[in-house]
Amino acid sequence: MGTLSRATRSTGGDITNQRLLPREAPLPMAPGDLGKNPVSDRAPAPIATTMAGRRGLILLSTAVLTGAGGYEMYRVLEVGGVTVLEAMVLALFLVLLAWVAFSFASSLAGFFVLLAHRRDEGALEPGAELPTITSRTAMLLPTYNEDPHRLAARLRAIIESLETTSHGKLFDWYVLSDSTDPDIWVAEEKALLALRQAVGTRLYYRHRADNTARKAGNISEWITRFGGVYDFMIVLDADSLMSGQTIVRLVHAIESNPSAGLVQTLPMIVNARSLFSRVQQFAGRLYGPMIAAGVAWWHGSEGNYWGHNAIIRVKAFAEAAALPQLRGRKPFGGHILSHDFVEAALMRRAGWGIYMLPTLGGSYEEVPPSLLDFAARDRRWCQGNLQHLAVVPARGLHWVSRLHFMVGIGAYLTAPLWLLFLLLGMLISLQARFVRPEYFPKGFSLFPTWPAQDPVLAIWVFVATMGLLLLPKLLSLALVWMRGSVRRQFGGALRASAGVFAEVIVSALMAPVMMIFQSIAVVEILAGRDAGWQTQRRDDGTVERRELYRKYGIPTLCGIAMAASAYAVSLPLLLWMSPVIIGLLFAVPIGALTAKPASSQLFVTPENREPPAVLIRANELGAAAEVGIKPALVELREGAALLAFHLAQLPPPRAARPDMIDANLAVGRAKIDASDSFEQAAAHLSAREVFSILNDGPGLSAVLQKG
């Protein structure tokens, strides 16, 4: 094969010998200090003059609903006096009801916003016509061990869609790889080489051998090397899709507001195939716009960031959003996992506005295919959100930013609180059933104390609480009914209504299982167990039977224990608890059923009936690119052009130092030297050793030249 050498940047048309990176334009980005309040005279433009009133209305509504519900719950419990256990139940009920009431108030605001069909003055809403833009924007696609063929297909669809707007020359495209699987790394290079040759645009590729700070570090590294020449960046996820028109309108929105640091879209779920993912897709598409409209109405310029499908002012991000490491050991210390919330809060602290465009459209993402895959991703998010406990006290944060953190933390702490609420309620029932009551307390008492509760009032409290949970879904359905074009996109009023009914049932069955999973996650994190960084599955949700029994075993055992305890008290209590108990008892079949492919006839969404052009194109390209991934060394041995391209992408070698010896490379080189053939060497090299060899030109030369 001949001696391998590192290729240099070429000025010719053959890109196989070029390093696919532009000239560096560094932009400083130093981590901020959470203990210091930065001084800034910058203030974001408000979307309305009534923001204080809007926020006051949301908080007042939450307080009124919580107070009314808490009083009625007290009336349920106070008959005969409130015991310690009952006081604990009342306290938990107040916390959980406040959570439900807060979400209800925000959703109700969204209903009236969408019902009014008008835009707020000063809102960053796109015009009907495609606007003219002039700024340079970088499209960033961080990736970590994702399917490179599907990734390239989605990216090509976005590029082609943007090119149809005549603004394509203002955009550069970067694939920022943190992949640690050597086979996926080389397959990425092969897919990106083919994509660059196909689209002929400014497409760049960078692979990091050291995944410091994960995705946040990936973006920060790009800014410090290349961010100086760009006005804005749009951050994508590996499963992101955005239409060219949406991208242009995002750029125009942030261009039009010099105080905007970030503008977030509302991504809609697409490509759902399993029952679980189709339920998530339907719920997100039907309820999501109303929820997003509500939070945008009262968040204003103090919005949030979800980590993708958003446009960011590069200067603002570099100036304010560099993340410090948290003190202490994992899981609370170290690099921040849920970085997006923190980045938004730090940018707002520096005086930049964080906005949301809930009705823009043209922004899409995918969802995990099964409940187990969702729970695995949720476990990482849980750790990241609990880390925010260390960020909440940071100085200088806007109170709405602190509220975002508390909402994110509460999203996970409410799971063990609901579980504790249920267990205390059952404990009270067991106590009443098996512990002999004291009708006459110690001391003189003329009348006995009857340990009783008001069952009729308890039912009304339960119905009211369920109403707060379900009414936003019915209001979203009502909005669909009232708009003929939208109603047809959901398959008609009857099909949309059936979809809501089915979604409520399926979600109710899965909710107890997620409660157990999230409760376990919280306990593990508090005990010091790190979540790690796993690759997300994006194909079908098929789960092996052994995995089903192993993962759903604890929820099933919890269901058995709850059922036995409730039955020991009375059959009516068992029936009362049945919505929770059924979901837990049948966790295994529910998990298996929801992971299987589902018919597209029930949970119909507009993207199912009339897929957008960018989605159609991405799926066509993805289907055409369904090929396997070969071992990295075999792929490079068989493809001279790919080998030259791979070598060209490697960074310049660093000077050898005793404290920087790569043990995997050393062991890999020893195995290569001891092997008689390429096949023998490849068979004995571990994945980590292959990864180190791929980063080393001489080592790669040694293994590929084996006979």
XYZ file of C-alpha atoms in Angstrom:
707
model
C 0.000 0.000 0.000
C 2.974 2.298 0.465
C 3.907 4.630 3.265
C 1.102 6.774 4.582
C 1.642 10.471 5.179
C -0.535 13.229 6.533
C -2.240 15.099 3.709
C -2.075 18.872 3.649
C -4.687 21.448 2.755
C -5.125 21.487 -0.981
C -6.082 24.442 -3.115
C -7.388 22.250 -5.899
C -10.818 20.753 -6.465
C -9.995 17.340 -4.955
C -11.183 17.557 -1.353
C -9.970 14.073 -0.365
C -6.607 15.619 0.472
C -8.060 18.694 2.203
C -8.807 19.256 5.830
C -12.455 20.287 5.770
C -12.044 23.307 8.006
C -11.878 26.997 7.150
C -9.258 29.443 8.337
C -9.567 29.851 12.086
C -11.186 33.010 13.481
C -10.850 32.737 17.274
C -13.374 34.302 19.611
C -12.562 34.427 23.353
C -14.938 32.527 25.625
C -14.010 32.430 29.310
C -16.186 30.639 31.895
C -18.235 33.009 34.008
C -18.361 33.205 37.779
C -21.714 32.236 39.283
C -20.769 34.054 42.474
C -20.294 37.444 40.834
C -22.951 39.709 39.394
C -21.783 40.963 35.985
C -22.263 44.665 35.348
C -24.211 45.388 32.151
C -26.289 48.347 31.018
C -27.868 46.251 28.276
C -31.586 45.457 28.529
C -33.622 43.247 26.185
C -36.570 44.654 24.287
C -39.838 43.568 25.948
C -42.443 41.949 23.721
C -45.213 43.931 25.456
C -45.701 46.684 28.026
C -47.924 44.435 30.145
C -45.362 41.761 31.099
C -45.614 42.472 34.833
C -49.388 42.070 34.679
C -49.136 38.861 32.657
C -46.727 37.283 35.097
C -48.744 38.477 38.054
C -51.868 36.904 36.559
C -50.135 33.519 36.123
C -48.736 33.528 39.656
C -51.982 34.795 41.198
C -54.022 32.155 39.366
C -51.628 29.483 40.608
C -51.893 30.745 44.169
C -55.704 30.946 44.086
C -56.131 27.456 42.636
C -53.622 26.010 45.075
C -55.187 27.762 48.034
C -58.717 26.684 47.108
C -57.687 23.100 46.490
C -55.607 22.988 49.659
C -58.511 24.285 51.741
C -60.861 21.654 50.352
C -58.271 18.950 51.008
C -57.958 20.212 54.573
C -61.734 19.888 54.945
C -61.443 16.278 53.762
C -58.808 15.479 56.383
C -59.810 17.639 59.327
C -62.849 15.578 60.399
C -61.800 14.186 63.756
C -58.540 16.143 63.776
C -55.504 16.090 61.501
C -52.948 13.434 62.388
C -49.235 13.643 61.591
C -49.615 11.411 58.545
C -52.575 13.438 57.326
C -50.608 16.662 57.775
C -47.837 15.188 55.630
C -50.389 14.242 52.963
C -51.818 17.764 53.030
C -48.348 19.316 52.642
C -47.522 17.053 49.700
C -50.896 17.775 48.130
C -50.259 21.528 48.293
C -46.879 21.186 46.584
C -48.196 18.881 43.862
C -51.358 20.923 43.303
C -49.283 24.088 42.940
C -47.316 22.322 40.221
C -50.487 21.269 38.387
C -52.120 24.695 38.837
C -49.072 26.516 37.493
C -49.085 24.415 34.307
C -52.845 24.858 33.973
C -52.661 28.657 34.280
C -49.926 28.870 31.647
C -51.824 26.568 29.265
C -55.041 28.553 29.746
C -53.160 31.709 28.767
C -51.964 29.918 25.635
C -55.544 28.981 24.764
C -56.685 32.602 24.791
C -53.563 33.747 22.910
C -54.254 31.328 20.058
C -57.975 32.017 20.223
C -57.423 35.753 19.757
C -55.518 35.324 16.452
C -53.387 38.345 17.048
C -49.720 39.038 17.679
C -48.320 41.008 20.565
C -46.724 44.331 19.781
C -42.977 43.966 19.389
C -43.111 40.163 19.220
C -40.512 38.449 17.082
C -43.049 36.981 14.676
C -42.106 36.336 11.031
C -43.853 38.167 8.238
C -45.899 36.452 5.562
C -43.270 37.043 2.874
C -39.780 35.612 3.039
C -37.615 38.480 4.342
C -34.222 39.660 3.154
C -31.242 38.866 5.375
C -27.609 39.946 5.258
C -25.832 38.281 8.211
C -23.452 35.330 8.161
C -24.755 32.305 10.012
C -23.081 29.030 10.947
C -25.215 25.889 11.025
C -23.777 23.632 13.734
C -24.574 19.925 13.938
C -22.944 18.277 16.974
C -23.012 14.487 16.787
C -22.052 11.646 19.102
C -22.045 8.087 17.722
C -25.147 8.709 15.585
C -26.013 6.822 12.403
C -23.892 8.789 9.895
C -26.012 7.917 6.862
C -29.260 9.210 8.366
C -27.430 12.211 9.775
C -26.063 13.081 6.325
C -29.502 12.545 4.760
C -31.184 14.982 7.146
C -28.387 17.514 6.745
C -28.559 17.333 2.960
C -32.323 17.877 3.035
C -31.852 21.026 5.151
C -29.079 22.322 2.870
C -31.162 21.770 -0.254
C -34.183 23.429 1.344
C -32.122 26.476 2.283
C -30.600 26.719 -1.184
C -34.092 27.200 -2.650
C -34.416 30.468 -0.702
C -31.530 32.126 -2.615
C -29.832 32.903 0.714
C -27.639 29.800 0.832
C -24.401 31.738 0.309
C -24.807 33.365 3.735
C -24.581 30.021 5.569
C -21.704 27.711 6.427
C -22.296 24.167 7.671
C -20.304 22.405 10.376
C -20.563 18.796 11.501
C -18.900 18.720 14.923
C -18.211 15.118 15.808
C -17.570 13.805 19.293
C -18.008 10.183 18.193
C -15.998 7.637 20.168
C -16.976 4.539 18.169
C -14.186 4.103 15.600
C -16.458 2.459 13.036
C -18.987 5.295 13.263
C -16.196 7.878 13.090
C -14.876 6.569 9.774
C -18.429 6.080 8.461
C -19.094 9.741 9.324
C -16.109 10.790 7.254
C -17.285 8.663 4.341
C -20.816 10.067 4.508
C -19.624 13.674 4.860
C -17.128 13.288 2.023
C -19.953 12.083 -0.236
C -22.249 14.873 1.000
C -19.652 17.563 0.348
C -19.160 16.273 -3.180
C -22.946 16.132 -3.725
C -24.013 19.535 -2.458
C -20.881 21.503 -3.344
C -21.388 23.968 -0.511
C -19.370 25.268 2.407
C -19.579 22.104 4.472
C -16.952 21.523 7.149
C -16.167 18.629 9.436
C -14.270 18.454 12.708
C -13.716 15.444 14.957
C -12.655 15.835 18.591
C -10.555 13.083 20.103
C -11.208 14.475 23.578
C -14.909 14.950 24.414
C -14.378 17.522 27.163
C -17.664 18.936 28.525
C -19.692 16.910 26.007
C -22.048 18.898 23.776
C -21.471 22.220 25.556
C -17.724 21.760 25.184
C -18.182 20.810 21.538
C -19.966 24.098 20.787
C -17.541 26.139 22.905
C -14.534 24.661 21.127
C -16.015 25.678 17.776
C -16.632 29.242 18.985
C -13.092 29.687 20.273
C -11.684 28.495 16.946
C -14.102 29.686 14.265
C -16.790 31.888 15.823
C -15.156 35.249 15.157
C -16.460 35.679 11.609
C -20.106 34.731 12.222
C -22.996 36.854 13.425
C -25.238 33.955 14.397
C -25.252 30.199 14.803
C -28.133 27.752 14.601
C -27.570 24.658 16.713
C -29.109 21.419 15.475
C -29.406 17.994 17.053
C -28.630 14.810 15.165
C -32.387 14.263 14.668
C -33.186 17.891 13.801
C -34.879 19.058 10.629
C -35.571 22.668 9.668
C -36.958 24.112 6.476
C -34.980 26.735 4.600
C -37.765 29.292 5.016
C -37.798 28.780 8.784
C -34.041 29.271 8.946
C -34.221 32.511 6.944
C -37.044 33.830 9.117
C -35.134 32.971 12.267
C -32.169 34.967 11.010
C -34.455 37.879 10.147
C -36.081 37.734 13.596
C -32.796 38.033 15.446
C -31.448 40.604 12.968
C -34.500 42.759 13.646
C -33.908 42.800 17.392
C -30.342 43.821 18.323
C -31.017 42.969 21.973
C -31.962 39.355 21.180
C -29.358 36.817 22.177
C -31.366 33.719 21.295
C -34.601 32.892 19.498
C -36.065 29.430 20.080
C -38.474 27.586 17.778
C -41.032 24.951 18.766
C -39.839 21.661 17.186
C -42.576 19.224 16.187
C -42.028 15.476 16.451
C -41.920 13.557 13.160
C -41.108 10.069 11.856
C -42.773 8.318 14.802
C -43.385 4.621 14.151
C -43.927 2.817 17.459
C -47.069 3.277 19.542
C -45.054 5.115 22.199
C -43.505 7.571 19.770
C -46.784 8.102 17.900
C -48.521 9.012 21.156
C -45.712 11.479 21.919
C -45.902 12.873 18.388
C -49.671 13.345 18.548
C -49.597 14.914 22.015
C -46.764 17.260 21.117
C -48.445 18.362 17.892
C -51.893 18.884 19.397
C -51.082 20.263 22.856
C -47.619 21.715 22.223
C -48.595 24.902 20.341
C -51.023 25.983 23.071
C -48.525 25.295 25.849
C -45.763 27.102 23.939
C -48.012 30.085 23.215
C -48.803 30.344 26.901
C -45.215 30.323 28.122
C -44.103 32.699 25.365
C -46.915 35.082 26.401
C -45.603 35.514 29.931
C -41.912 34.609 29.526
C -41.379 37.448 27.058
C -37.680 38.265 26.740
C -36.860 35.886 29.614
C -37.520 32.692 27.713
C -35.648 29.407 27.781
C -33.387 27.368 25.518
C -33.912 23.707 24.684
C -30.480 23.073 23.218
C -31.370 22.818 19.531
C -33.391 24.277 16.670
C -32.659 27.797 17.898
C -30.644 30.716 16.549
C -28.025 32.312 18.814
C -26.042 35.523 18.548
C -22.448 34.272 18.586
C -21.092 37.390 20.296
C -23.653 37.126 23.095
C -23.019 33.423 23.614
C -19.233 33.836 23.718
C -19.508 36.799 26.047
C -21.894 35.339 28.596
C -22.654 31.628 28.158
C -19.340 29.890 28.883
C -20.131 27.346 31.586
C -18.110 26.981 34.766
C -17.500 23.585 36.289
C -19.567 22.938 39.374
C -17.734 22.181 42.582
C -17.767 18.721 44.065
C -17.893 15.254 42.616
C -20.353 13.779 40.161
C -23.262 13.635 39.781
C -23.748 17.179 41.127
C -20.263 18.447 40.408
C -18.245 18.662 37.221
C -19.500 19.704 33.797
C -23.139 20.781 33.601
C -25.254 18.251 31.699
C -28.406 20.284 31.069
C -26.348 23.163 29.767
C -29.029 24.848 27.655
C -31.059 26.206 30.599
C -27.893 27.617 32.155
C -26.672 29.177 28.906
C -30.005 30.962 28.463
C -29.962 32.212 32.058
C -26.391 33.500 31.778
C -27.126 35.300 28.512
C -30.180 36.938 30.075
C -28.077 37.887 33.100
C -25.764 39.749 30.719
C -28.711 41.711 29.317
C -29.495 39.668 26.197
C -33.096 38.718 25.459
C -34.166 35.067 25.148
C -37.259 34.828 22.950
C -39.490 32.134 21.545
C -41.495 31.919 18.321
C -44.186 29.326 19.145
C -46.074 29.667 15.835
C -43.192 29.791 13.375
C -43.375 26.179 12.157
C -40.915 24.339 9.942
C -38.888 23.014 12.896
C -38.820 19.269 13.572
C -37.213 16.606 15.730
C -37.652 12.931 16.585
C -38.428 11.153 19.839
C -37.099 7.900 21.388
C -39.008 4.879 20.061
C -39.878 3.215 23.370
C -40.588 4.002 26.984
C -37.262 2.445 28.002
C -35.332 4.581 25.526
C -37.201 7.649 26.738
C -36.433 6.757 30.358
C -32.718 6.337 29.545
C -32.576 9.830 28.045
C -34.732 11.153 30.866
C -32.243 9.774 33.405
C -29.504 12.004 31.967
C -31.862 14.995 31.888
C -32.826 14.284 35.500
C -29.203 14.523 36.617
C -28.685 17.685 34.592
C -31.753 19.362 36.055
C -30.860 18.404 39.621
C -27.424 19.920 39.009
C -29.249 23.235 38.637
C -29.712 23.272 42.406
C -26.170 24.642 42.459
C -26.994 27.261 39.805
C -30.221 28.666 41.284
C -28.368 30.813 43.875
C -26.076 32.356 41.218
C -25.913 36.112 41.539
C -27.546 38.435 39.045
C -30.013 35.985 37.497
C -33.427 37.237 36.459
C -36.152 35.799 38.682
C -37.832 34.172 35.677
C -34.545 32.400 34.886
C -34.475 31.068 38.449
C -38.076 29.972 37.955
C -37.024 28.021 34.839
C -34.503 26.146 36.954
C -37.063 25.413 39.663
C -39.577 24.176 37.097
C -36.942 21.876 35.597
C -35.968 20.554 39.008
C -39.610 20.144 39.982
C -40.307 18.138 36.840
C -38.287 15.316 38.398
C -38.802 15.841 42.119
C -42.582 15.654 41.659
C -42.273 11.968 40.673
C -41.018 10.778 44.083
C -43.398 13.261 45.735
C -46.379 11.722 43.917
C -45.136 8.267 44.926
C -44.760 9.382 48.541
C -48.219 10.971 48.414
C -49.746 7.672 47.268
C -47.830 5.629 49.831
C -48.835 7.923 52.710
C -52.455 7.762 51.612
C -52.331 3.967 51.620
C -50.536 3.974 54.977
C -53.335 6.066 56.469
C -55.885 3.600 55.077
C -53.944 0.625 56.455
C -53.656 2.335 59.817
C -57.387 2.957 59.929
C -58.019 -0.671 58.958
C -55.661 -2.494 61.326
C -54.832 -0.086 64.185
C -57.498 0.122 66.859
C -58.637 3.761 67.108
C -58.732 5.703 70.368
C -62.227 7.129 70.552
C -61.592 8.790 73.943
C -58.215 10.557 74.139
C -56.300 10.877 77.396
C -57.797 13.352 79.816
C -61.392 14.375 80.275
C -63.539 14.348 77.132
C -67.320 14.583 77.118
C -67.666 13.337 73.538
C -65.669 10.704 71.581
C -63.353 11.602 68.701
C -64.488 9.785 65.570
C -61.592 9.072 63.152
C -63.398 9.745 59.912
C -62.959 11.635 56.617
C -65.436 13.091 54.154
C -65.529 10.651 51.180
C -67.865 12.774 49.037
C -65.694 15.864 49.356
C -62.613 13.720 48.664
C -64.150 12.648 45.363
C -64.807 16.261 44.398
C -61.212 17.231 45.231
C -59.987 14.351 43.068
C -62.283 15.333 40.178
C -61.142 18.961 40.358
C -57.470 17.943 40.322
C -58.031 15.690 37.326
C -59.845 18.554 35.656
C -56.783 20.769 35.959
C -54.747 18.011 34.300
C -57.177 17.181 31.496
C -58.805 20.524 30.676
C -55.757 21.888 28.758
C -55.949 18.854 26.474
C -59.630 19.471 25.826
C -58.948 23.154 25.153
C -56.293 22.186 22.597
C -58.847 19.899 20.969
C -61.380 22.739 20.944
C -58.893 24.939 19.063
C -58.599 22.215 16.437
C -62.386 21.937 16.154
C -62.709 25.683 15.596
C -60.237 25.825 12.686
C -61.400 24.002 9.592
C -58.009 23.694 7.884
C -56.296 22.447 11.050
C -59.176 20.086 11.777
C -58.758 18.485 8.364
C -55.011 18.145 8.916
C -55.719 16.086 12.043
C -58.085 13.832 10.070
C -61.327 15.514 11.117
C -62.998 16.292 14.439
C -63.957 12.676 15.167
C -60.488 11.263 14.537
C -58.829 14.039 16.531
C -61.218 13.440 19.438
C -60.580 9.701 19.332
C -56.856 10.417 19.305
C -57.136 12.561 22.433
C -59.159 9.888 24.222
C -56.663 7.169 23.264
C -53.700 9.390 24.185
C -55.160 10.019 27.646
C -55.623 6.274 28.211
C -52.159 5.257 26.980
C -50.437 8.096 28.820
C -52.330 7.237 32.021
C -51.079 3.648 31.779
C -47.478 4.737 31.205
C -47.440 7.523 33.807
C -47.099 5.247 36.895
C -44.150 3.454 35.292
C -42.428 6.766 34.533
C -43.140 7.817 38.132
C -41.194 4.786 39.368
C -38.374 5.267 36.845
C -37.986 8.948 37.732
C -38.162 8.231 41.458
C -35.379 5.649 41.090
C -33.344 8.135 39.046
C -33.678 10.821 41.722
C -32.635 8.389 44.458
C -29.650 7.155 42.423
C -28.493 10.686 41.686
C -28.825 11.752 45.325
C -26.789 8.646 46.214
C -23.989 9.778 43.884
C -24.494 7.633 40.782
C -23.548 9.344 37.509
C -25.750 8.921 34.425
C -22.883 8.835 31.915
C -23.387 9.669 28.248
C -25.223 7.077 26.175
C -26.081 7.157 22.513
C -29.794 7.586 21.847
C -31.606 4.969 19.777
C -33.533 6.444 16.872
C -34.699 3.326 15.004
C -37.526 0.970 15.995
C -38.291 0.467 19.659
C -38.079 -3.331 19.731
C -37.002 -4.567 23.174
C -35.857 -8.103 23.991
C -38.023 -10.067 26.410
C -35.226 -10.433 28.942
C -34.693 -6.656 28.888
C -38.417 -6.079 29.397
C -38.495 -8.238 32.522
C -35.288 -6.726 33.883
C -36.211 -3.076 33.377
C -39.910 -3.319 34.218
C -39.420 -5.673 37.188
C -39.372 -2.954 39.863
C -42.533 -1.175 38.602
C -44.296 -4.548 38.489
C -43.274 -5.385 42.068
C -44.460 -1.950 43.185
C -47.807 -2.654 41.540
C -48.125 -5.994 43.334
C -47.325 -4.386 46.690
C -49.819 -1.559 46.125
C -52.541 -3.952 44.988
C -52.058 -6.221 48.007
C -52.070 -3.277 50.414
C -55.186 -1.727 48.889
C -57.050 -5.044 48.847
C -56.114 -5.597 52.486
C -58.000 -2.421 53.339
C -61.046 -2.828 51.110
C -62.176 -3.595 47.597
C -63.349 0.023 47.042
C -59.824 1.291 47.831
C -58.394 -1.196 45.315
C -60.804 0.111 42.688
C -59.933 3.700 43.640
C -56.209 2.958 43.175
C -56.716 0.892 40.016
C -55.538 3.559 37.508
C -52.101 3.532 39.143
C -52.018 -0.157 40.018
C -53.001 -1.376 36.539
C -50.222 0.615 34.902
C -47.670 -0.884 37.295
C -48.985 -4.468 37.313
C -48.994 -4.609 33.518
C -45.758 -2.671 33.018
C -44.160 -5.487 31.002
C -46.967 -5.939 28.431
C -47.531 -2.170 28.249
C -43.817 -1.640 27.624
C -43.761 -4.344 24.958
C -46.941 -3.143 23.243
C -45.997 0.530 23.123
C -42.569 -0.325 21.652
C -44.127 -2.049 18.636
C -45.026 -0.300 15.359
C -48.462 1.319 15.417
C -51.014 2.115 12.750
C -50.968 5.646 11.405
C -54.764 5.808 11.337
C -55.397 6.834 14.948
C -52.766 9.337 16.057
C -52.885 11.468 12.926
C -50.902 14.707 12.733
C -50.604 17.313 9.965
C -47.075 16.093 9.202
C -48.517 12.607 8.593
C -51.190 13.743 6.161
C -49.224 16.500 4.408
C -45.498 15.963 5.087
C -43.385 19.095 4.527
C -40.976 19.012 1.619
C -37.869 18.916 3.811
C -39.214 15.871 5.673
C -40.091 14.044 2.469
C -36.635 14.726 1.068
C -34.851 13.656 4.273
C -36.762 10.368 4.403
C -36.094 9.676 0.720
C -32.379 10.254 1.197
C -32.352 8.247 4.400
C -34.054 5.271 2.760
C -31.589 5.383 -0.143
C -28.663 5.463 2.288
C -29.661 2.418 4.346
C -26.296 0.667 4.296
C -24.315 -1.132 6.928
C -21.248 0.190 8.684
C -18.003 -1.673 8.063
C -15.174 -1.938 10.593
C -13.133 1.260 10.450
C -9.811 -0.369 9.567
C -11.403 -2.453 6.813
C -13.117 0.619 5.377
C -9.863 2.581 5.280
C -7.884 -0.334 3.851
C -10.359 -0.725 0.987
C -10.743 2.985 0.174
C -7.652 4.973 -0.737
C -9.624 8.201 -1.162
C -11.317 7.772 2.199
C -7.958 7.037 3.823
C -6.476 10.223 2.374
C -9.497 12.181 3.578
C -9.261 10.668 7.066
C -5.576 11.561 7.374
C -6.287 15.088 6.185
C -8.811 15.619 8.984
C -6.401 14.703 11.784
C -5.005 17.643 13.731
C -1.241 18.246 13.640
C 0.649 15.848 15.928
C 1.563 17.182 19.335
C 5.019 16.939 20.819
C 5.458 13.759 22.866
C 5.411 14.230 26.636
C 5.762 11.604 29.387
C 2.499 12.695 31.016
C 0.526 12.401 27.762
C 1.312 8.818 26.764
C -1.754 7.128 25.226
C -1.855 3.686 26.822
C -4.386 2.398 24.272
C -2.141 3.486 21.416
C 0.896 1.881 23.002
C -0.895 -1.437 23.541
C -2.401 -1.271 20.058
C 0.993 -0.698 18.442
C 2.386 -3.660 20.367
C -0.463 -5.883 19.138
C 0.144 -4.717 15.566
C 3.866 -5.489 15.805
C 3.093 -8.947 17.185
C 0.569 -9.761 14.425
C 1.445 -11.603 11.213
C -1.386 -10.162 9.122
C -3.856 -7.319 8.934
C -6.708 -9.666 9.760
C -4.940 -10.931 12.865
C -4.143 -7.427 14.061
C -7.694 -6.160 13.445
C -9.164 -9.137 15.290
C -7.146 -8.479 18.454
C -7.471 -4.707 18.675
C -10.099 -3.363 21.068
C -12.404 -0.505 20.068
C -10.446 1.944 22.227
C -7.172 0.819 20.695
C -8.570 1.207 17.180
C -9.803 4.690 18.122
C -6.317 5.707 19.288
C -4.715 4.235 16.161
C -7.129 6.181 13.950
C -5.815 9.340 15.617
C -2.207 8.369 14.902
C -0.891 8.433 11.315
C 2.142 6.154 11.874
C 0.093 3.633 13.860
C -2.580 3.554 11.178
C 0.105 3.093 8.523
C 1.542 0.157 10.461
C -1.710 -1.777 10.694
C -2.905 -1.073 7.146
C 0.410 -2.195 5.640
C 0.222 -5.599 7.279
C 0.070 -8.327 4.652
